[in-house]
């Protein structure tokens, strides 16, 4: 981590573009899971705001890369990609205001130990810390916990470079609706260069895993199960009428409420660390068995420095209103014999409502039903419409970074602020510099 005092090295536009083009990658560029190849391998690099501006002004079409963990083509471009990796992890901490400002490409995995060392924490994390803060927040990435908003809800300010090369700073305090429209920006509004996040005092957590929670208990006690810990994840392969694992992450101050009894709604406490996909080694996973540890080593399921999840996989996820959680879970369960042969694991999580226009949890306390699939798109693409049909009555909102087949008109109906978002994008990027096929189909064609 470095501090913002350091003066950036200035380069002429000409020097920079020469360098940028020289940095174009050779060979294939794929996303993290390797399920698709980007349509260009021309990756330009920018190390500071001036270099970003030079690229933005020079390129008629451009997409910014985070850590490439999306499963769909939301970050793709046939023209040019921009990597901000060489900006580094500059950070500026304001302990009094309880805020931290980071360069956009910073990953949670790099920020969290730094924050913890200074006595601070974030409110939540996704299942993995490897992802960039800007890229995660641009798609509404979330963790778990019925009282926890998604990761984007921690953003209090954003700095962008717009299509015209202007710096635009938006804050929760000053910019009201425009800010709420821009936070989950899907990469369509400009290049995010810095992000400011709310922080809180560092805390300790304990994680317990339980095996074989009967589906009947989920049906009859869903609210009690979801409120039993700070973060609750239910894992299932949809077979044998049960959740194969339940992961409960408890803040130590909640310790009096949950202390890891041997039984939890008929599920039994695991006697060893587990991976959500039981066949895989738990070495990649954060510590369980009630061992206390810092927040950033318990909130994610997967450890920094290890491969998260399975690796060669696909993912899909649908958010439904919390009040329909049980009906939605039972609707998907009816498709078990179509789903399980293609599935590695499902995870079910509750997330608090927020007011960010393109967030899957916009004004809806939500339950997210996630699928980690085997990497077989021809087969998975056939089962997704069936799942989407079963969830249809609950107006499912798909995760923006995962695979779905929901039609643009249904997206528009489910994401009610989509027309406002289109207007905002038209204002900030009138010529569509930051649009690509994914956005043209799902957002601008909707
Ligand atoms: C193993 C695994 C586990 C996952 N677990 C979870 C989970 O627990 N919860 C969850 O919600 N999701 C999860 N995801 C999905 C993941 O969090 C999202 O796909 C996230 O957006 C990835 O961030 P990224 O940095 O890789 O972004 P990328 O995929 O690189 O980009 C995402 C979008 O952000 C834009 N973008 C990136 N940086 C900038 C910038 N500086 N300025 C403007 N736009 C930018 C891109 O153009 C693109 O539109 C998981 C994914 C994987 C692979």
Tab-separated table of C-alpha atoms and ligand atoms in Angstrom:
chain	number	residue	atom	x	y	z
A	1	UNK	CA	0.000	0.000	0.000
A	2	UNK	CA	1.268	3.473	-0.799
A	3	UNK	CA	-0.093	6.843	0.211
A	4	UNK	CA	-1.616	9.343	-2.126
A	5	UNK	CA	1.054	12.040	-1.511
A	6	UNK	CA	3.344	10.677	-4.245
A	7	UNK	CA	3.368	12.720	-7.441
A	8	UNK	CA	2.415	10.662	-10.488
A	9	UNK	CA	4.965	10.430	-13.287
A	10	UNK	CA	3.727	12.476	-16.203
A	11	UNK	CA	4.015	11.167	-19.726
A	12	UNK	CA	3.093	12.847	-22.964
A	13	UNK	CA	0.022	11.432	-24.668
A	14	UNK	CA	2.246	10.281	-27.503
A	15	UNK	CA	4.674	8.490	-25.168
A	16	UNK	CA	1.809	6.927	-23.331
A	17	UNK	CA	-0.053	5.642	-26.355
A	18	UNK	CA	3.168	4.154	-27.621
A	19	UNK	CA	3.573	2.396	-24.298
A	20	UNK	CA	-0.065	1.385	-24.151
A	21	UNK	CA	0.048	-0.246	-27.531
A	22	UNK	CA	3.335	-1.887	-26.638
A	23	UNK	CA	1.563	-3.450	-23.660
A	24	UNK	CA	-1.073	-5.129	-25.778
A	25	UNK	CA	-1.138	-8.725	-24.627
A	26	UNK	CA	0.059	-11.482	-26.864
A	27	UNK	CA	-2.141	-14.509	-27.339
A	28	UNK	CA	-5.464	-15.373	-25.739
A	29	UNK	CA	-7.024	-13.303	-23.002
A	30	UNK	CA	-9.733	-15.135	-21.097
A	31	UNK	CA	-11.880	-14.431	-18.062
A	32	UNK	CA	-10.912	-16.044	-14.744
A	33	UNK	CA	-12.934	-19.216	-15.295
A	34	UNK	CA	-11.686	-19.574	-18.865
A	35	UNK	CA	-15.218	-20.018	-20.227
A	36	UNK	CA	-14.722	-17.272	-22.797
A	37	UNK	CA	-11.982	-15.503	-24.641
A	38	UNK	CA	-12.117	-11.699	-24.864
A	39	UNK	CA	-12.841	-10.433	-28.377
A	40	UNK	CA	-9.578	-8.517	-28.420
A	41	UNK	CA	-6.251	-9.059	-26.714
A	42	UNK	CA	-5.384	-5.379	-27.067
A	43	UNK	CA	-5.005	-4.322	-23.441
A	44	UNK	CA	-3.910	-0.753	-22.770
A	45	UNK	CA	-2.415	0.102	-19.392
A	46	UNK	CA	-2.802	3.320	-17.435
A	47	UNK	CA	-0.959	4.080	-14.218
A	48	UNK	CA	-2.681	7.322	-13.201
A	49	UNK	CA	-5.579	9.618	-14.040
A	50	UNK	CA	-3.659	11.481	-16.771
A	51	UNK	CA	-2.858	8.245	-18.531
A	52	UNK	CA	-6.462	7.102	-18.187
A	53	UNK	CA	-7.588	10.389	-19.744
A	54	UNK	CA	-5.174	9.945	-22.662
A	55	UNK	CA	-6.560	6.472	-23.379
A	56	UNK	CA	-10.180	7.550	-22.997
A	57	UNK	CA	-9.741	10.452	-25.400
A	58	UNK	CA	-7.832	8.371	-27.948
A	59	UNK	CA	-10.091	5.316	-28.059
A	60	UNK	CA	-13.518	5.513	-29.711
A	61	UNK	CA	-14.617	2.321	-27.917
A	62	UNK	CA	-13.218	0.928	-24.697
A	63	UNK	CA	-14.000	-1.430	-21.823
A	64	UNK	CA	-12.262	-1.395	-18.455
A	65	UNK	CA	-11.030	-4.633	-16.912
A	66	UNK	CA	-11.179	-5.465	-13.224
A	67	UNK	CA	-9.864	-8.887	-12.220
A	68	UNK	CA	-11.931	-10.601	-15.006
A	69	UNK	CA	-14.009	-12.728	-12.613
A	70	UNK	CA	-17.325	-12.214	-14.439
A	71	UNK	CA	-18.720	-15.227	-16.247
A	72	UNK	CA	-20.466	-13.296	-19.014
A	73	UNK	CA	-19.208	-10.738	-21.550
A	74	UNK	CA	-20.069	-7.615	-19.533
A	75	UNK	CA	-16.393	-6.542	-19.630
A	76	UNK	CA	-15.722	-7.625	-23.216
A	77	UNK	CA	-14.771	-5.457	-26.176
A	78	UNK	CA	-13.764	-6.194	-29.767
A	79	UNK	CA	-11.860	-2.866	-29.832
A	80	UNK	CA	-9.741	-2.144	-26.764
A	81	UNK	CA	-9.504	-3.042	-23.096
A	82	UNK	CA	-8.055	-0.858	-20.381
A	83	UNK	CA	-6.239	-2.285	-17.365
A	84	UNK	CA	-5.625	-0.046	-14.358
A	85	UNK	CA	-3.468	-2.619	-12.596
A	86	UNK	CA	-0.364	-0.452	-12.779
A	87	UNK	CA	-2.144	2.255	-10.737
A	88	UNK	CA	-1.311	0.088	-7.741
A	89	UNK	CA	-3.065	-0.118	-4.401
A	90	UNK	CA	-2.793	3.499	-3.220
A	91	UNK	CA	-4.920	4.047	-0.168
A	92	UNK	CA	-5.917	6.994	1.936
A	93	UNK	CA	-7.450	6.352	5.342
A	94	UNK	CA	-9.603	8.873	7.182
A	95	UNK	CA	-10.065	7.359	10.655
A	96	UNK	CA	-12.176	10.268	11.928
A	97	UNK	CA	-14.697	10.079	9.082
A	98	UNK	CA	-14.390	6.271	9.077
A	99	UNK	CA	-13.682	6.205	5.353
A	100	UNK	CA	-11.011	4.684	3.162
A	101	UNK	CA	-10.256	5.750	-0.420
A	102	UNK	CA	-8.536	3.293	-2.750
A	103	UNK	CA	-7.450	3.165	-6.357
A	104	UNK	CA	-10.082	1.348	-8.412
A	105	UNK	CA	-8.112	-1.829	-9.236
A	106	UNK	CA	-7.347	-2.564	-5.566
A	107	UNK	CA	-8.625	-5.982	-4.569
A	108	UNK	CA	-10.390	-6.737	-1.311
A	109	UNK	CA	-7.618	-9.234	-0.645
A	110	UNK	CA	-5.069	-6.422	-0.602
A	111	UNK	CA	-7.163	-3.809	1.171
A	112	UNK	CA	-8.499	-5.916	4.043
A	113	UNK	CA	-5.276	-6.865	5.883
A	114	UNK	CA	-4.156	-3.225	5.607
A	115	UNK	CA	-7.447	-1.994	7.058
A	116	UNK	CA	-7.393	-4.584	9.825
A	117	UNK	CA	-3.846	-3.540	10.717
A	118	UNK	CA	-5.129	0.003	11.208
A	119	UNK	CA	-8.001	-1.226	13.412
A	120	UNK	CA	-10.756	-1.029	10.786
A	121	UNK	CA	-13.029	-3.373	8.831
A	122	UNK	CA	-15.597	-3.520	6.038
A	123	UNK	CA	-19.176	-4.585	6.748
A	124	UNK	CA	-19.078	-7.608	4.467
A	125	UNK	CA	-17.185	-9.475	1.735
A	126	UNK	CA	-18.058	-11.796	-1.144
A	127	UNK	CA	-17.170	-15.491	-1.117
A	128	UNK	CA	-13.702	-14.615	-2.414
A	129	UNK	CA	-11.325	-11.686	-1.730
A	130	UNK	CA	-9.497	-11.903	-5.077
A	131	UNK	CA	-11.808	-9.473	-6.936
A	132	UNK	CA	-11.258	-5.755	-7.600
A	133	UNK	CA	-13.313	-3.267	-5.628
A	134	UNK	CA	-14.401	-1.277	-8.699
A	135	UNK	CA	-15.272	-4.377	-10.732
A	136	UNK	CA	-17.198	-5.976	-7.882
A	137	UNK	CA	-19.211	-2.909	-7.041
A	138	UNK	CA	-19.964	-2.293	-10.734
A	139	UNK	CA	-21.958	-5.553	-10.823
A	140	UNK	CA	-23.592	-5.401	-7.374
A	141	UNK	CA	-21.442	-8.160	-5.894
A	142	UNK	CA	-22.658	-9.285	-2.474
A	143	UNK	CA	-21.885	-11.455	0.507
A	144	UNK	CA	-24.412	-12.856	2.908
A	145	UNK	CA	-26.421	-11.733	5.925
A	146	UNK	CA	-29.977	-10.463	6.079
A	147	UNK	CA	-28.870	-7.185	7.645
A	148	UNK	CA	-25.948	-6.655	5.256
A	149	UNK	CA	-26.303	-4.695	2.039
A	150	UNK	CA	-24.205	-5.766	-0.933
A	151	UNK	CA	-20.584	-4.575	-1.215
A	152	UNK	CA	-21.596	-1.508	-3.274
A	153	UNK	CA	-23.606	-0.161	-0.318
A	154	UNK	CA	-20.311	0.609	1.442
A	155	UNK	CA	-19.372	3.089	-1.295
A	156	UNK	CA	-19.681	6.703	-0.167
A	157	UNK	CA	-17.918	8.334	-3.132
A	158	UNK	CA	-16.686	7.458	-6.613
A	159	UNK	CA	-14.241	9.209	-8.923
A	160	UNK	CA	-14.787	8.653	-12.668
A	161	UNK	CA	-13.151	9.680	-15.904
A	162	UNK	CA	-16.063	10.270	-18.261
A	163	UNK	CA	-16.109	9.684	-22.021
A	164	UNK	CA	-15.210	13.350	-22.591
A	165	UNK	CA	-12.105	13.015	-20.400
A	166	UNK	CA	-13.557	14.968	-17.455
A	167	UNK	CA	-13.100	13.937	-13.846
A	168	UNK	CA	-16.438	13.428	-12.138
A	169	UNK	CA	-16.679	12.862	-8.394
A	170	UNK	CA	-19.991	11.665	-7.035
A	171	UNK	CA	-20.759	11.280	-3.356
A	172	UNK	CA	-23.605	9.792	-1.380
A	173	UNK	CA	-23.826	13.001	0.632
A	174	UNK	CA	-23.961	15.507	-2.234
A	175	UNK	CA	-25.194	13.766	-5.352
A	176	UNK	CA	-28.333	11.940	-4.293
A	177	UNK	CA	-30.015	10.153	-7.181
A	178	UNK	CA	-27.106	10.521	-9.617
A	179	UNK	CA	-24.842	8.824	-7.080
A	180	UNK	CA	-27.371	6.046	-6.490
A	181	UNK	CA	-27.620	5.544	-10.239
A	182	UNK	CA	-23.863	5.403	-10.745
A	183	UNK	CA	-22.644	3.032	-8.013
A	184	UNK	CA	-23.711	-0.218	-9.678
A	185	UNK	CA	-22.631	1.221	-13.017
A	186	UNK	CA	-22.064	-2.011	-15.023
A	187	UNK	CA	-18.955	-0.407	-16.537
A	188	UNK	CA	-21.246	1.750	-18.706
A	189	UNK	CA	-20.612	5.200	-17.259
A	190	UNK	CA	-16.871	5.806	-17.480
A	191	UNK	CA	-13.602	4.684	-15.942
A	192	UNK	CA	-13.741	4.524	-12.142
A	193	UNK	CA	-10.369	5.678	-10.841
A	194	UNK	CA	-10.979	5.857	-7.079
A	195	UNK	CA	-13.544	4.492	-4.665
A	196	UNK	CA	-14.284	5.651	-1.106
A	197	UNK	CA	-15.736	3.076	1.286
A	198	UNK	CA	-17.363	3.255	4.724
A	199	UNK	CA	-15.377	1.423	7.372
A	200	UNK	CA	-16.026	0.408	10.959
A	201	UNK	CA	-13.884	-0.774	13.881
A	202	UNK	CA	-12.198	-4.135	13.229
A	203	UNK	CA	-13.994	-7.150	14.650
A	204	UNK	CA	-13.379	-10.842	15.254
A	205	UNK	CA	-15.542	-13.647	13.909
A	206	UNK	CA	-16.093	-17.368	14.302
A	207	UNK	CA	-17.336	-19.678	11.575
A	208	UNK	CA	-19.322	-22.878	12.112
A	209	UNK	CA	-20.378	-25.365	9.461
A	210	UNK	CA	-23.297	-27.771	9.847
A	211	UNK	CA	-24.131	-30.757	7.658
A	212	UNK	CA	-27.464	-32.038	6.367
A	213	UNK	CA	-30.073	-29.418	7.201
A	214	UNK	CA	-33.465	-30.896	6.257
A	215	UNK	CA	-35.350	-28.953	3.567
A	216	UNK	CA	-38.450	-29.161	5.787
A	217	UNK	CA	-36.603	-27.139	8.448
A	218	UNK	CA	-35.700	-24.509	5.837
A	219	UNK	CA	-39.354	-24.358	4.823
A	220	UNK	CA	-40.660	-24.092	8.388
A	221	UNK	CA	-37.927	-21.989	10.030
A	222	UNK	CA	-36.371	-19.912	7.238
A	223	UNK	CA	-36.499	-16.638	9.176
A	224	UNK	CA	-35.016	-18.155	12.324
A	225	UNK	CA	-32.228	-19.799	10.313
A	226	UNK	CA	-31.378	-16.595	8.450
A	227	UNK	CA	-31.307	-14.507	11.620
A	228	UNK	CA	-29.165	-16.945	13.593
A	229	UNK	CA	-25.810	-15.411	12.555
A	230	UNK	CA	-24.262	-12.318	10.971
A	231	UNK	CA	-23.855	-14.212	7.693
A	232	UNK	CA	-25.652	-17.410	6.710
A	233	UNK	CA	-25.044	-19.519	3.581
A	234	UNK	CA	-27.048	-22.609	2.684
A	235	UNK	CA	-25.402	-25.027	0.242
A	236	UNK	CA	-27.249	-27.767	-1.608
A	237	UNK	CA	-27.049	-30.049	-4.632
A	238	UNK	CA	-30.905	-30.142	-4.524
A	239	UNK	CA	-30.932	-33.886	-3.842
A	240	UNK	CA	-32.223	-35.783	-0.795
A	241	UNK	CA	-34.429	-32.913	0.439
A	242	UNK	CA	-31.650	-31.263	2.382
A	243	UNK	CA	-29.025	-28.513	2.443
A	244	UNK	CA	-25.732	-30.370	2.444
A	245	UNK	CA	-23.934	-27.608	4.399
A	246	UNK	CA	-24.852	-24.490	6.349
A	247	UNK	CA	-22.103	-21.901	6.926
A	248	UNK	CA	-22.689	-19.554	9.851
A	249	UNK	CA	-20.355	-16.606	10.350
A	250	UNK	CA	-20.743	-14.961	13.747
A	251	UNK	CA	-19.330	-11.681	14.957
A	252	UNK	CA	-17.908	-12.196	18.398
A	253	UNK	CA	-20.199	-9.548	19.838
A	254	UNK	CA	-23.079	-11.783	18.596
A	255	UNK	CA	-21.424	-14.709	20.401
A	256	UNK	CA	-23.986	-14.799	23.164
A	257	UNK	CA	-26.678	-15.424	20.535
A	258	UNK	CA	-24.900	-18.302	18.761
A	259	UNK	CA	-22.142	-20.461	20.212
A	260	UNK	CA	-22.069	-23.397	17.820
A	261	UNK	CA	-24.219	-26.044	19.514
A	262	UNK	CA	-23.843	-29.654	18.266
A	263	UNK	CA	-27.196	-29.459	16.445
A	264	UNK	CA	-28.764	-26.669	14.348
A	265	UNK	CA	-32.362	-27.181	13.175
A	266	UNK	CA	-31.671	-30.890	12.790
A	267	UNK	CA	-28.273	-30.384	11.083
A	268	UNK	CA	-25.134	-31.631	12.860
A	269	UNK	CA	-22.029	-29.573	13.526
A	270	UNK	CA	-19.163	-30.596	11.220
A	271	UNK	CA	-16.205	-32.162	12.937
A	272	UNK	CA	-13.662	-30.945	10.354
A	273	UNK	CA	-13.222	-28.007	7.972
A	274	UNK	CA	-15.253	-28.449	4.780
A	275	UNK	CA	-15.317	-27.041	1.239
A	276	UNK	CA	-18.831	-26.078	0.011
A	277	UNK	CA	-18.285	-28.744	-2.668
A	278	UNK	CA	-17.710	-31.548	-0.161
A	279	UNK	CA	-15.465	-33.523	-2.521
A	280	UNK	CA	-12.902	-30.692	-2.706
A	281	UNK	CA	-10.148	-29.943	-0.199
A	282	UNK	CA	-10.989	-27.464	2.563
A	283	UNK	CA	-7.424	-26.155	2.374
A	284	UNK	CA	-8.703	-23.361	0.087
A	285	UNK	CA	-11.363	-22.339	2.609
A	286	UNK	CA	-11.405	-19.956	5.553
A	287	UNK	CA	-11.105	-21.489	9.043
A	288	UNK	CA	-14.202	-23.067	10.546
A	289	UNK	CA	-14.913	-25.073	13.728
A	290	UNK	CA	-15.563	-21.877	15.731
A	291	UNK	CA	-11.912	-20.788	15.706
A	292	UNK	CA	-11.876	-17.012	16.280
A	293	UNK	CA	-10.180	-14.874	13.643
A	294	UNK	CA	-10.227	-11.462	11.995
A	295	UNK	CA	-13.311	-10.479	9.957
A	296	UNK	CA	-11.487	-10.655	6.602
A	297	UNK	CA	-10.398	-14.252	7.224
A	298	UNK	CA	-13.922	-15.432	8.043
A	299	UNK	CA	-16.351	-13.420	5.860
A	300	UNK	CA	-15.140	-14.905	2.540
A	301	UNK	CA	-15.470	-18.658	2.090
A	302	UNK	CA	-12.184	-18.835	0.162
A	303	UNK	CA	-8.692	-17.778	1.213
A	304	UNK	CA	-6.572	-15.267	-0.640
A	305	UNK	CA	-3.621	-17.035	-2.266
A	306	UNK	CA	-5.686	-20.157	-3.037
A	307	UNK	CA	-8.035	-20.952	-5.918
A	308	UNK	CA	-11.570	-19.961	-4.904
A	309	UNK	CA	-14.523	-22.216	-5.660
A	310	UNK	CA	-13.682	-24.964	-8.194
A	311	UNK	CA	-11.928	-23.014	-10.978
A	312	UNK	CA	-13.168	-24.516	-14.225
A	313	UNK	CA	-16.851	-23.703	-13.732
A	314	UNK	CA	-19.769	-21.466	-14.692
A	315	UNK	CA	-21.982	-19.443	-12.349
A	316	UNK	CA	-25.550	-18.078	-12.394
A	317	UNK	CA	-27.514	-16.336	-9.669
A	318	UNK	CA	-31.054	-14.987	-9.292
A	319	UNK	CA	-32.321	-12.566	-6.633
A	320	UNK	CA	-35.938	-12.817	-5.515
A	321	UNK	CA	-37.782	-10.772	-2.877
A	322	UNK	CA	-37.113	-12.205	0.565
A	323	UNK	CA	-40.841	-12.653	1.198
A	324	UNK	CA	-40.938	-15.206	-1.636
A	325	UNK	CA	-37.804	-17.069	-0.497
A	326	UNK	CA	-39.435	-20.344	0.450
A	327	UNK	CA	-41.710	-20.544	-2.602
A	328	UNK	CA	-38.709	-19.739	-4.815
A	329	UNK	CA	-36.484	-22.374	-3.200
A	330	UNK	CA	-39.220	-24.992	-3.537
A	331	UNK	CA	-39.815	-23.976	-7.163
A	332	UNK	CA	-36.142	-24.595	-8.005
A	333	UNK	CA	-36.128	-27.813	-6.006
A	334	UNK	CA	-38.818	-29.177	-8.338
A	335	UNK	CA	-36.234	-28.987	-11.149
A	336	UNK	CA	-33.672	-30.983	-9.163
A	337	UNK	CA	-33.322	-33.812	-11.651
A	338	UNK	CA	-32.527	-31.373	-14.470
A	339	UNK	CA	-30.217	-29.265	-12.320
A	340	UNK	CA	-28.107	-31.696	-10.293
A	341	UNK	CA	-26.327	-33.506	-13.170
A	342	UNK	CA	-24.900	-30.123	-14.310
A	343	UNK	CA	-24.324	-28.649	-10.893
A	344	UNK	CA	-21.301	-28.430	-8.620
A	345	UNK	CA	-23.179	-26.635	-5.834
A	346	UNK	CA	-25.957	-24.126	-5.096
A	347	UNK	CA	-25.615	-21.414	-2.457
A	348	UNK	CA	-28.588	-19.545	-0.962
A	349	UNK	CA	-27.953	-16.209	0.782
A	350	UNK	CA	-30.047	-13.345	2.196
A	351	UNK	CA	-29.056	-9.731	1.467
A	352	UNK	CA	-30.535	-6.471	2.788
A	353	UNK	CA	-32.384	-4.054	0.482
A	354	UNK	CA	-30.593	-0.965	-0.829
A	355	UNK	CA	-31.367	2.068	-2.957
A	356	UNK	CA	-28.793	1.665	-5.758
A	357	UNK	CA	-30.684	1.706	-9.064
A	358	UNK	CA	-29.095	-1.289	-10.796
A	359	UNK	CA	-28.505	-3.342	-7.663
A	360	UNK	CA	-30.281	-6.712	-7.688
A	361	UNK	CA	-31.431	-5.777	-4.168
A	362	UNK	CA	-32.874	-2.366	-5.141
A	363	UNK	CA	-35.694	-1.721	-2.660
A	364	UNK	CA	-36.076	-5.447	-2.049
A	365	UNK	CA	-34.790	-7.405	0.951
A	366	UNK	CA	-33.590	-10.338	-1.139
A	367	UNK	CA	-32.665	-13.958	-1.251
A	368	UNK	CA	-30.123	-14.962	-3.887
A	369	UNK	CA	-30.140	-18.480	-5.322
A	370	UNK	CA	-26.750	-19.184	-6.843
A	371	UNK	CA	-25.551	-22.052	-9.061
A	372	UNK	CA	-21.942	-23.133	-9.585
A	373	UNK	CA	-22.189	-25.214	-12.751
A	374	UNK	CA	-19.918	-27.647	-14.502
A	375	UNK	CA	-18.337	-25.873	-17.453
A	376	UNK	CA	-20.818	-27.146	-20.044
A	377	UNK	CA	-22.550	-24.079	-21.513
A	378	UNK	CA	-24.583	-25.946	-24.149
A	379	UNK	CA	-26.253	-27.970	-21.369
A	380	UNK	CA	-26.413	-25.168	-18.775
A	381	UNK	CA	-27.948	-22.784	-21.306
A	382	UNK	CA	-30.832	-25.247	-21.685
A	383	UNK	CA	-31.596	-25.495	-17.979
A	384	UNK	CA	-31.383	-21.751	-17.220
A	385	UNK	CA	-34.650	-20.917	-19.044
A	386	UNK	CA	-36.412	-23.588	-16.987
A	387	UNK	CA	-35.110	-22.071	-13.739
A	388	UNK	CA	-35.999	-18.572	-14.937
A	389	UNK	CA	-39.506	-19.788	-15.821
A	390	UNK	CA	-40.017	-21.336	-12.365
A	391	UNK	CA	-38.767	-18.151	-10.696
A	392	UNK	CA	-40.750	-15.943	-13.108
A	393	UNK	CA	-43.654	-15.228	-10.710
A	394	UNK	CA	-41.131	-13.667	-8.261
A	395	UNK	CA	-39.565	-11.261	-10.792
A	396	UNK	CA	-36.048	-12.665	-10.492
A	397	UNK	CA	-33.178	-10.256	-11.032
A	398	UNK	CA	-30.091	-12.001	-12.425
A	399	UNK	CA	-26.591	-11.206	-11.130
A	400	UNK	CA	-24.947	-8.854	-13.650
A	401	UNK	CA	-21.635	-10.734	-13.557
A	402	UNK	CA	-23.004	-14.253	-14.053
A	403	UNK	CA	-24.747	-16.213	-16.807
A	404	UNK	CA	-28.452	-15.820	-17.539
A	405	UNK	CA	-30.888	-16.056	-20.447
A	406	UNK	CA	-33.507	-13.598	-19.154
A	407	UNK	CA	-34.866	-11.537	-22.059
A	408	UNK	CA	-34.200	-7.763	-22.130
A	409	UNK	CA	-37.916	-6.959	-21.648
A	410	UNK	CA	-38.029	-9.080	-18.484
A	411	UNK	CA	-34.853	-7.397	-17.236
A	412	UNK	CA	-36.504	-4.044	-17.750
A	413	UNK	CA	-39.559	-5.173	-15.787
A	414	UNK	CA	-37.447	-6.540	-12.930
A	415	UNK	CA	-34.946	-3.673	-12.769
A	416	UNK	CA	-37.410	-0.823	-12.483
A	417	UNK	CA	-34.758	1.938	-12.560
A	418	UNK	CA	-33.255	0.617	-15.825
A	419	UNK	CA	-34.801	3.447	-17.922
A	420	UNK	CA	-33.324	6.032	-15.523
A	421	UNK	CA	-29.969	4.295	-15.756
A	422	UNK	CA	-30.112	4.476	-19.564
A	423	UNK	CA	-30.745	8.228	-19.328
A	424	UNK	CA	-27.799	8.647	-16.951
A	425	UNK	CA	-25.529	6.655	-19.271
A	426	UNK	CA	-26.694	8.702	-22.270
A	427	UNK	CA	-25.826	11.885	-20.384
A	428	UNK	CA	-22.347	10.751	-19.278
A	429	UNK	CA	-21.433	8.784	-22.396
A	430	UNK	CA	-23.580	10.134	-25.272
A	431	UNK	CA	-21.637	8.331	-28.002
A	432	UNK	CA	-21.574	4.968	-26.229
A	433	UNK	CA	-17.780	4.724	-25.849
A	434	UNK	CA	-18.179	2.338	-22.891
A	435	UNK	CA	-20.941	0.202	-24.405
A	436	UNK	CA	-20.466	-3.290	-25.727
A	437	UNK	CA	-22.662	-6.037	-27.055
A	438	UNK	CA	-23.691	-7.231	-23.565
A	439	UNK	CA	-24.819	-3.734	-22.571
A	440	UNK	CA	-26.421	-2.969	-25.938
A	441	UNK	CA	-28.489	-6.139	-25.706
A	442	UNK	CA	-29.426	-6.184	-22.042
A	443	UNK	CA	-29.551	-2.518	-21.069
A	444	UNK	CA	-29.706	-0.196	-24.055
A	445	UNK	CA	-31.860	-2.482	-26.185
A	446	UNK	CA	-34.217	-3.346	-23.318
B	1	LIG	C1	-15.035	-17.931	-7.846
B	1	LIG	C2	-15.971	-16.777	-7.873
B	1	LIG	C3	-16.748	-16.497	-6.759
B	1	LIG	C4	-17.649	-15.420	-6.794
B	1	LIG	N1	-18.363	-15.143	-5.666
B	1	LIG	C5	-19.246	-14.115	-5.665
B	1	LIG	C6	-19.998	-13.797	-4.509
B	1	LIG	O1	-19.802	-14.358	-3.435
B	1	LIG	N2	-20.928	-12.823	-4.610
B	1	LIG	C7	-21.158	-12.154	-5.766
B	1	LIG	O2	-22.040	-11.299	-5.811
B	1	LIG	N3	-20.407	-12.388	-6.882
B	1	LIG	C8	-19.462	-13.350	-6.838
B	1	LIG	N4	-18.714	-13.599	-7.955
B	1	LIG	C9	-18.878	-12.731	-9.132
B	1	LIG	C10	-17.913	-11.545	-9.070
B	1	LIG	O3	-17.844	-10.981	-7.815
B	1	LIG	C11	-18.307	-10.450	-10.048
B	1	LIG	O4	-18.316	-10.998	-11.297
B	1	LIG	C12	-17.389	-9.206	-9.978
B	1	LIG	O5	-17.955	-8.182	-10.773
B	1	LIG	C13	-15.984	-9.491	-10.442
B	1	LIG	O6	-15.188	-8.344	-10.271
B	1	LIG	P1	-13.938	-8.110	-11.254
B	1	LIG	O7	-13.023	-7.141	-10.590
B	1	LIG	O8	-13.341	-9.399	-11.658
B	1	LIG	O9	-14.650	-7.388	-12.462
B	1	LIG	P2	-14.569	-7.683	-14.039
B	1	LIG	O10	-15.224	-8.996	-14.325
B	1	LIG	O11	-13.202	-7.489	-14.540
B	1	LIG	O12	-15.509	-6.494	-14.553
B	1	LIG	C14	-16.854	-6.392	-14.131
B	1	LIG	C15	-17.476	-5.108	-14.659
B	1	LIG	O13	-16.892	-3.982	-14.000
B	1	LIG	C16	-16.356	-3.081	-14.968
B	1	LIG	N5	-15.189	-2.457	-14.366
B	1	LIG	C17	-14.153	-3.047	-13.750
B	1	LIG	N6	-13.295	-2.113	-13.311
B	1	LIG	C18	-13.788	-0.911	-13.675
B	1	LIG	C19	-13.361	0.433	-13.530
B	1	LIG	N7	-12.231	0.749	-12.902
B	1	LIG	N8	-14.134	1.410	-14.055
B	1	LIG	C20	-15.284	1.127	-14.697
B	1	LIG	N9	-15.743	-0.125	-14.850
B	1	LIG	C21	-15.002	-1.130	-14.350
B	1	LIG	C22	-16.051	-3.947	-16.187
B	1	LIG	O14	-15.977	-3.180	-17.378
B	1	LIG	C23	-17.243	-4.883	-16.144
B	1	LIG	O15	-18.380	-4.218	-16.684
B	1	LIG	C24	-17.779	-14.627	-7.956
B	1	LIG	C25	-16.986	-14.897	-9.078
B	1	LIG	C26	-16.069	-15.942	-9.034
B	1	LIG	C27	-15.197	-16.202	-10.205
